[in-house]
Amino acid sequence: MAKVLVTGGAGFIGSFIVDELVKEGNEVVILDNLEPQVHQGNTPDYINNSAKFVKGSVLDFELFKKTVEDADVILHQAAMVGVGQSMYQVSRYSSANVIGTAYLLDILANEKHNVKKVLVAASMSSYGEGSYKCESCGIVSPPLRTEEQMKSKKWELICSCGKQLVPIPTPESKPLHPNSVYAITKQNQEQMVLTVCQAYGIPAVALRYFNVYGPRQSLSNPYTGVAAIFMSRIKNNNPPTIFENGGQSRDFVSVHDIVQANLLAMKSSAADYEVLNVGSGAQTTIKNVADTLIKLYGKEFVPQITSSFRKGDVRHCFADISKIKKLLNFEPKVSFEQGMQELIDWGSSQKSDDKVDQATQELRDKGLME
Ligand SMILES: NC(=O)c1ccc[n+]([C@@H]2O[C@H](COP(=O)([O-])OP(=O)(O)OC[C@H]3O[C@@H](n4cnc5c(N)ncnc54)[C@H](O)[C@@H]3O)[C@@H](O)[C@H]2O)c1
């Protein structure tokens, strides 16, 4: 049994990690400020009663210090999460994500504590575009598509030699090209944690989550989570709106598999000081997500393919999970269809405000969308 501090433990992913830690007999403390954009001013009813809930911010140094002092393990999940929004709320995202993590590391470096392990929630967004293969040039890590290319609706990536590229699973070794302030803060978080923890001999692991979905995802936060955004549209009788042509792809991983990865990394030393992808290993198009949800809801409408695009959006990125399989024996257990059904079953009892049009308009107003 360990004393575990989960920052952001009232959030979507953090709360499932808390449940599993409690189930396994750990003493768990949650530090979470109940960010209004995520929680709409409510304390979530799913918060585990067997965990101690401390309402507060990772930006409150003294409070953070008190919660760290008692912990053996820290699972740092707290963050502002929203790619588009981070591009016009730069200081807000930088403060919560970078300075919040810096406070944690200042505490570990300078204050008395017993921390023996730190896990940080990193993100696939740090990659920018995923890995690709060119039949002439081999494996390449291309830059983002230019605005000019996207305006001409040539959605797929072209190699510098002129041939069309084929997406392949992205390994941890791919160079990072974060394409938003959010992604930059996630890269900062993992690099700061690994660098400082290594210097002080505190085992640390950065888990690069891919597109996580599942129950408890905020259905009213239009800035994050494509499956939840589509669900909230469908529940409000609007067809999902899809950018580009819907052929862009990601790796959708169930929150339960993210929990599995955290528990494995916490208990084993095999991945200490490593970065690990956490995904399903499968490539799924955005149109497939919309079609699957519409089908499971038994609705008739077809997704609206808008051909609009978000500047700097990635075309394809899905995980190569061979490293986490090898080091931690991780095996994704929830299939895409099972996971989407679970999301829908949960969503039927949830209120969801469809604020997608408002969020899209914000991006347009800021010139971030065409
Ligand atoms: N959901 C995904 O697909 C995904 C993918 C990659 C990485 N991640 C990372 O996983 C972590 C959890 O994300 P999530 O999807 O559960 O998001 P979430 O918004 O549901 O959870 C984040 C939690 O952090 C809390 N929080 C925000 N700012 C805080 C602060 N200053 N102090 C204390 N608490 C604060 C929020 O109140 C919320 O409960 C984040 O670090 C995120 O960057 C998520």
mmCIF file of N, CA and C in Angstrom, residues 250-327:
data_model
loop_
_atom_site.group_PDB
_atom_site.id
_atom_site.type_symbol
_atom_site.label_atom_id
_atom_site.label_comp_id
_atom_site.label_asym_id
_atom_site.label_seq_id
_atom_site.Cartn_x
_atom_site.Cartn_y
_atom_site.Cartn_z
ATOM 1 N N ARG A 250 -6.544 9.180 -35.742
ATOM 2 C CA ARG A 250 -5.933 9.244 -34.420
ATOM 3 C C ARG A 250 -5.967 7.840 -33.813
ATOM 4 N N ASP A 251 -5.468 7.776 -32.575
ATOM 5 C CA ASP A 251 -5.474 6.522 -31.828
ATOM 6 C C ASP A 251 -6.380 6.738 -30.621
ATOM 7 N N PHE A 252 -7.552 6.105 -30.626
ATOM 8 C CA PHE A 252 -8.503 6.279 -29.533
ATOM 9 C C PHE A 252 -8.298 5.182 -28.499
ATOM 10 N N VAL A 253 -7.994 5.618 -27.286
ATOM 11 C CA VAL A 253 -7.671 4.642 -26.243
ATOM 12 C C VAL A 253 -8.638 4.844 -25.071
ATOM 13 N N SER A 254 -9.178 3.728 -24.597
ATOM 14 C CA SER A 254 -10.130 3.800 -23.484
ATOM 15 C C SER A 254 -9.426 4.262 -22.208
ATOM 16 N N VAL A 255 -10.152 5.032 -21.419
ATOM 17 C CA VAL A 255 -9.609 5.515 -20.142
ATOM 18 C C VAL A 255 -9.183 4.348 -19.244
ATOM 19 N N HIS A 256 -9.848 3.190 -19.391
ATOM 20 C CA HIS A 256 -9.483 2.044 -18.545
ATOM 21 C C HIS A 256 -8.075 1.536 -18.886
ATOM 22 N N ASP A 257 -7.716 1.637 -20.162
ATOM 23 C CA ASP A 257 -6.363 1.234 -20.545
ATOM 24 C C ASP A 257 -5.326 2.258 -20.076
ATOM 25 N N ILE A 258 -5.720 3.513 -19.988
ATOM 26 C CA ILE A 258 -4.813 4.537 -19.431
ATOM 27 C C ILE A 258 -4.574 4.242 -17.943
ATOM 28 N N VAL A 259 -5.613 3.835 -17.247
ATOM 29 C CA VAL A 259 -5.468 3.476 -15.825
ATOM 30 C C VAL A 259 -4.495 2.306 -15.704
ATOM 31 N N GLN A 260 -4.709 1.302 -16.555
ATOM 32 C CA GLN A 260 -3.826 0.125 -16.524
ATOM 33 C C GLN A 260 -2.360 0.549 -16.669
ATOM 34 N N ALA A 261 -2.094 1.447 -17.633
ATOM 35 C CA ALA A 261 -0.709 1.882 -17.886
ATOM 36 C C ALA A 261 -0.134 2.595 -16.659
ATOM 37 N N ASN A 262 -0.945 3.436 -16.018
ATOM 38 C CA ASN A 262 -0.467 4.159 -14.830
ATOM 39 C C ASN A 262 -0.126 3.199 -13.693
ATOM 40 N N LEU A 263 -0.990 2.226 -13.481
ATOM 41 C CA LEU A 263 -0.740 1.294 -12.367
ATOM 42 C C LEU A 263 0.497 0.440 -12.643
ATOM 43 N N LEU A 264 0.660 0.023 -13.896
ATOM 44 C CA LEU A 264 1.846 -0.770 -14.243
ATOM 45 C C LEU A 264 3.116 0.055 -14.045
ATOM 46 N N ALA A 265 3.086 1.320 -14.516
ATOM 47 C CA ALA A 265 4.286 2.169 -14.416
ATOM 48 C C ALA A 265 4.587 2.523 -12.965
ATOM 49 N N MET A 266 3.538 2.596 -12.162
ATOM 50 C CA MET A 266 3.728 2.927 -10.746
ATOM 51 C C MET A 266 4.407 1.773 -10.006
ATOM 52 N N LYS A 267 3.995 0.554 -10.333
ATOM 53 C CA LYS A 267 4.453 -0.598 -9.550
ATOM 54 C C LYS A 267 5.783 -1.174 -10.024
ATOM 55 N N SER A 268 6.093 -0.974 -11.299
ATOM 56 C CA SER A 268 7.312 -1.585 -11.843
ATOM 57 C C SER A 268 8.402 -0.530 -11.987
ATOM 58 N N SER A 269 9.653 -0.975 -11.888
ATOM 59 C CA SER A 269 10.747 -0.017 -12.115
ATOM 60 C C SER A 269 11.293 -0.150 -13.538
ATOM 61 N N ALA A 270 10.682 -1.043 -14.331
ATOM 62 C CA ALA A 270 11.240 -1.351 -15.661
ATOM 63 C C ALA A 270 11.210 -0.162 -16.620
ATOM 64 N N ALA A 271 10.339 0.813 -16.349
ATOM 65 C CA ALA A 271 10.234 1.947 -17.286
ATOM 66 C C ALA A 271 10.681 3.257 -16.636
ATOM 67 N N ASP A 272 11.395 3.152 -15.525
ATOM 68 C CA ASP A 272 11.814 4.386 -14.840
ATOM 69 C C ASP A 272 12.653 5.263 -15.767
ATOM 70 N N TYR A 273 12.378 6.546 -15.720
ATOM 71 C CA TYR A 273 13.047 7.593 -16.519
ATOM 72 C C TYR A 273 12.779 7.463 -18.023
ATOM 73 N N GLU A 274 11.737 6.709 -18.362
ATOM 74 C CA GLU A 274 11.402 6.522 -19.773
ATOM 75 C C GLU A 274 10.151 7.313 -20.154
ATOM 76 N N VAL A 275 10.003 7.518 -21.463
ATOM 77 C CA VAL A 275 8.770 8.059 -22.042
ATOM 78 C C VAL A 275 8.066 6.904 -22.732
ATOM 79 N N LEU A 276 6.777 6.743 -22.471
ATOM 80 C CA LEU A 276 6.046 5.629 -23.074
ATOM 81 C C LEU A 276 4.771 6.110 -23.744
ATOM 82 N N ASN A 277 4.533 5.678 -24.970
ATOM 83 C CA ASN A 277 3.233 5.912 -25.600
ATOM 84 C C ASN A 277 2.177 5.076 -24.898
ATOM 85 N N VAL A 278 0.996 5.656 -24.701
ATOM 86 C CA VAL A 278 -0.130 4.851 -24.224
ATOM 87 C C VAL A 278 -1.290 5.055 -25.192
ATOM 88 N N GLY A 279 -1.511 4.047 -26.007
ATOM 89 C CA GLY A 279 -2.594 4.102 -26.993
ATOM 90 C C GLY A 279 -3.159 2.715 -27.188
ATOM 91 N N SER A 280 -4.058 2.615 -28.180
ATOM 92 C CA SER A 280 -4.613 1.297 -28.489
ATOM 93 C C SER A 280 -3.739 0.606 -29.534
ATOM 94 N N GLY A 281 -2.938 1.404 -30.234
ATOM 95 C CA GLY A 281 -2.122 0.866 -31.323
ATOM 96 C C GLY A 281 -2.894 0.817 -32.634
ATOM 97 N N ALA A 282 -4.191 1.209 -32.598
ATOM 98 C CA ALA A 282 -5.012 1.134 -33.823
ATOM 99 C C ALA A 282 -5.239 2.525 -34.402
ATOM 100 N N GLN A 283 -5.366 2.576 -35.730
ATOM 101 C CA GLN A 283 -5.603 3.832 -36.432
ATOM 102 C C GLN A 283 -7.102 3.949 -36.725
ATOM 103 N N THR A 284 -7.734 5.041 -36.286
ATOM 104 C CA THR A 284 -9.172 5.229 -36.511
ATOM 105 C C THR A 284 -9.408 6.615 -37.106
ATOM 106 N N THR A 285 -10.198 6.666 -38.182
ATOM 107 C CA THR A 285 -10.444 7.991 -38.771
ATOM 108 C C THR A 285 -11.521 8.724 -37.963
ATOM 109 N N ILE A 286 -11.509 10.036 -38.090
ATOM 110 C CA ILE A 286 -12.492 10.863 -37.383
ATOM 111 C C ILE A 286 -13.898 10.563 -37.909
ATOM 112 N N LYS A 287 -13.996 10.302 -39.219
ATOM 113 C CA LYS A 287 -15.311 9.971 -39.778
ATOM 114 C C LYS A 287 -15.821 8.672 -39.175
ATOM 115 N N ASN A 288 -14.920 7.726 -38.948
ATOM 116 C CA ASN A 288 -15.313 6.453 -38.343
ATOM 117 C C ASN A 288 -15.860 6.672 -36.924
ATOM 118 N N VAL A 289 -15.267 7.606 -36.179
ATOM 119 C CA VAL A 289 -15.777 7.902 -34.826
ATOM 120 C C VAL A 289 -17.213 8.417 -34.934
ATOM 121 N N ALA A 290 -17.421 9.377 -35.846
ATOM 122 C CA ALA A 290 -18.760 9.955 -36.008
ATOM 123 C C ALA A 290 -19.757 8.884 -36.447
ATOM 124 N N ASP A 291 -19.382 8.079 -37.450
ATOM 125 C CA ASP A 291 -20.287 7.038 -37.965
ATOM 126 C C ASP A 291 -20.626 6.023 -36.876
ATOM 127 N N THR A 292 -19.623 5.627 -36.107
ATOM 128 C CA THR A 292 -19.845 4.627 -35.050
ATOM 129 C C THR A 292 -20.825 5.173 -34.013
ATOM 130 N N LEU A 293 -20.628 6.429 -33.607
ATOM 131 C CA LEU A 293 -21.520 7.008 -32.586
ATOM 132 C C LEU A 293 -22.949 7.162 -33.130
ATOM 133 N N ILE A 294 -23.066 7.607 -34.365
ATOM 134 C CA ILE A 294 -24.413 7.774 -34.962
ATOM 135 C C ILE A 294 -25.117 6.415 -35.007
ATOM 136 N N LYS A 295 -24.361 5.387 -35.414
ATOM 137 C CA LYS A 295 -24.931 4.032 -35.509
ATOM 138 C C LYS A 295 -25.367 3.541 -34.129
ATOM 139 N N LEU A 296 -24.495 3.709 -33.145
ATOM 140 C CA LEU A 296 -24.829 3.214 -31.808
ATOM 141 C C LEU A 296 -26.011 3.977 -31.205
ATOM 142 N N TYR A 297 -26.197 5.217 -31.601
ATOM 143 C CA TYR A 297 -27.348 6.006 -31.136
ATOM 144 C C TYR A 297 -28.614 5.691 -31.938
ATOM 145 N N GLY A 298 -28.448 4.954 -33.041
ATOM 146 C CA GLY A 298 -29.590 4.619 -33.883
ATOM 147 C C GLY A 298 -30.165 5.840 -34.585
ATOM 148 N N LYS A 299 -29.343 6.822 -34.882
ATOM 149 C CA LYS A 299 -29.823 8.032 -35.574
ATOM 150 C C LYS A 299 -29.662 7.866 -37.078
ATOM 151 N N GLU A 300 -30.387 8.717 -37.804
ATOM 152 C CA GLU A 300 -30.375 8.614 -39.262
ATOM 153 C C GLU A 300 -29.370 9.559 -39.911
ATOM 154 N N PHE A 301 -29.012 10.651 -39.212
ATOM 155 C CA PHE A 301 -28.275 11.674 -39.957
ATOM 156 C C PHE A 301 -26.846 11.290 -40.333
ATOM 157 N N VAL A 302 -26.345 12.023 -41.325
ATOM 158 C CA VAL A 302 -24.958 11.788 -41.764
ATOM 159 C C VAL A 302 -24.100 12.924 -41.220
ATOM 160 N N PRO A 303 -22.841 12.634 -40.894
ATOM 161 C CA PRO A 303 -21.985 13.701 -40.367
ATOM 162 C C PRO A 303 -21.808 14.818 -41.407
ATOM 163 N N GLN A 304 -21.684 16.027 -40.906
ATOM 164 C CA GLN A 304 -21.468 17.157 -41.814
ATOM 165 C C GLN A 304 -19.971 17.298 -42.072
ATOM 166 N N ILE A 305 -19.577 17.004 -43.302
ATOM 167 C CA ILE A 305 -18.157 17.154 -43.654
ATOM 168 C C ILE A 305 -17.985 18.594 -44.128
ATOM 169 N N THR A 306 -17.235 19.381 -43.382
ATOM 170 C CA THR A 306 -17.249 20.827 -43.632
ATOM 171 C C THR A 306 -16.148 21.294 -44.578
ATOM 172 N N SER A 307 -15.109 20.494 -44.728
ATOM 173 C CA SER A 307 -13.901 20.915 -45.465
ATOM 174 C C SER A 307 -13.228 22.128 -44.834
ATOM 175 N N SER A 308 -13.719 22.561 -43.669
ATOM 176 C CA SER A 308 -12.999 23.608 -42.935
ATOM 177 C C SER A 308 -11.767 22.943 -42.324
ATOM 178 N N PHE A 309 -10.850 23.753 -41.885
ATOM 179 C CA PHE A 309 -9.697 23.144 -41.205
ATOM 180 C C PHE A 309 -9.191 24.071 -40.119
ATOM 181 N N ARG A 310 -8.588 23.444 -39.110
ATOM 182 C CA ARG A 310 -7.943 24.216 -38.053
ATOM 183 C C ARG A 310 -6.474 24.354 -38.425
ATOM 184 N N LYS A 311 -5.999 25.576 -38.357
ATOM 185 C CA LYS A 311 -4.599 25.805 -38.732
ATOM 186 C C LYS A 311 -3.694 24.968 -37.832
ATOM 187 N N GLY A 312 -2.709 24.332 -38.426
ATOM 188 C CA GLY A 312 -1.740 23.564 -37.645
ATOM 189 C C GLY A 312 -2.255 22.208 -37.206
ATOM 190 N N ASP A 313 -3.431 21.780 -37.719
ATOM 191 C CA ASP A 313 -3.939 20.466 -37.301
ATOM 192 C C ASP A 313 -3.098 19.343 -37.919
ATOM 193 N N VAL A 314 -3.048 18.256 -37.171
ATOM 194 C CA VAL A 314 -2.273 17.088 -37.594
ATOM 195 C C VAL A 314 -3.178 16.202 -38.452
ATOM 196 N N ARG A 315 -2.626 15.584 -39.491
ATOM 197 C CA ARG A 315 -3.447 14.719 -40.340
ATOM 198 C C ARG A 315 -3.567 13.308 -39.738
ATOM 199 N N HIS A 316 -2.428 12.718 -39.411
ATOM 200 C CA HIS A 316 -2.466 11.359 -38.852
ATOM 201 C C HIS A 316 -1.484 11.228 -37.692
ATOM 202 N N CYS A 317 -1.921 10.631 -36.625
ATOM 203 C CA CYS A 317 -0.979 10.255 -35.566
ATOM 204 C C CYS A 317 -1.599 9.141 -34.725
ATOM 205 N N PHE A 318 -1.003 7.985 -34.772
ATOM 206 C CA PHE A 318 -1.451 6.863 -33.932
ATOM 207 C C PHE A 318 -0.218 6.146 -33.385
ATOM 208 N N ALA A 319 -0.437 5.434 -32.277
ATOM 209 C CA ALA A 319 0.704 5.023 -31.442
ATOM 210 C C ALA A 319 1.352 3.712 -31.865
ATOM 211 N N ASP A 320 2.666 3.716 -31.791
ATOM 212 C CA ASP A 320 3.429 2.475 -31.756
ATOM 213 C C ASP A 320 3.545 2.134 -30.267
ATOM 214 N N ILE A 321 2.914 1.043 -29.845
ATOM 215 C CA ILE A 321 2.904 0.735 -28.408
ATOM 216 C C ILE A 321 3.837 -0.431 -28.057
ATOM 217 N N SER A 322 4.803 -0.691 -28.946
ATOM 218 C CA SER A 322 5.673 -1.848 -28.650
ATOM 219 C C SER A 322 6.534 -1.618 -27.408
ATOM 220 N N LYS A 323 6.905 -0.345 -27.132
ATOM 221 C CA LYS A 323 7.795 -0.107 -25.990
ATOM 222 C C LYS A 323 7.086 -0.397 -24.661
ATOM 223 N N ILE A 324 5.882 0.114 -24.509
ATOM 224 C CA ILE A 324 5.158 -0.105 -23.235
ATOM 225 C C ILE A 324 4.752 -1.578 -23.098
ATOM 226 N N LYS A 325 4.507 -2.230 -24.221
ATOM 227 C CA LYS A 325 4.187 -3.674 -24.158
ATOM 228 C C LYS A 325 5.405 -4.434 -23.642
ATOM 229 N N LYS A 326 6.559 -4.064 -24.177
ATOM 230 C CA LYS A 326 7.788 -4.790 -23.823
ATOM 231 C C LYS A 326 8.205 -4.505 -22.372
ATOM 232 N N LEU A 327 8.196 -3.221 -21.997
ATOM 233 C CA LEU A 327 8.721 -2.879 -20.666
ATOM 234 C C LEU A 327 7.736 -3.187 -19.539
#
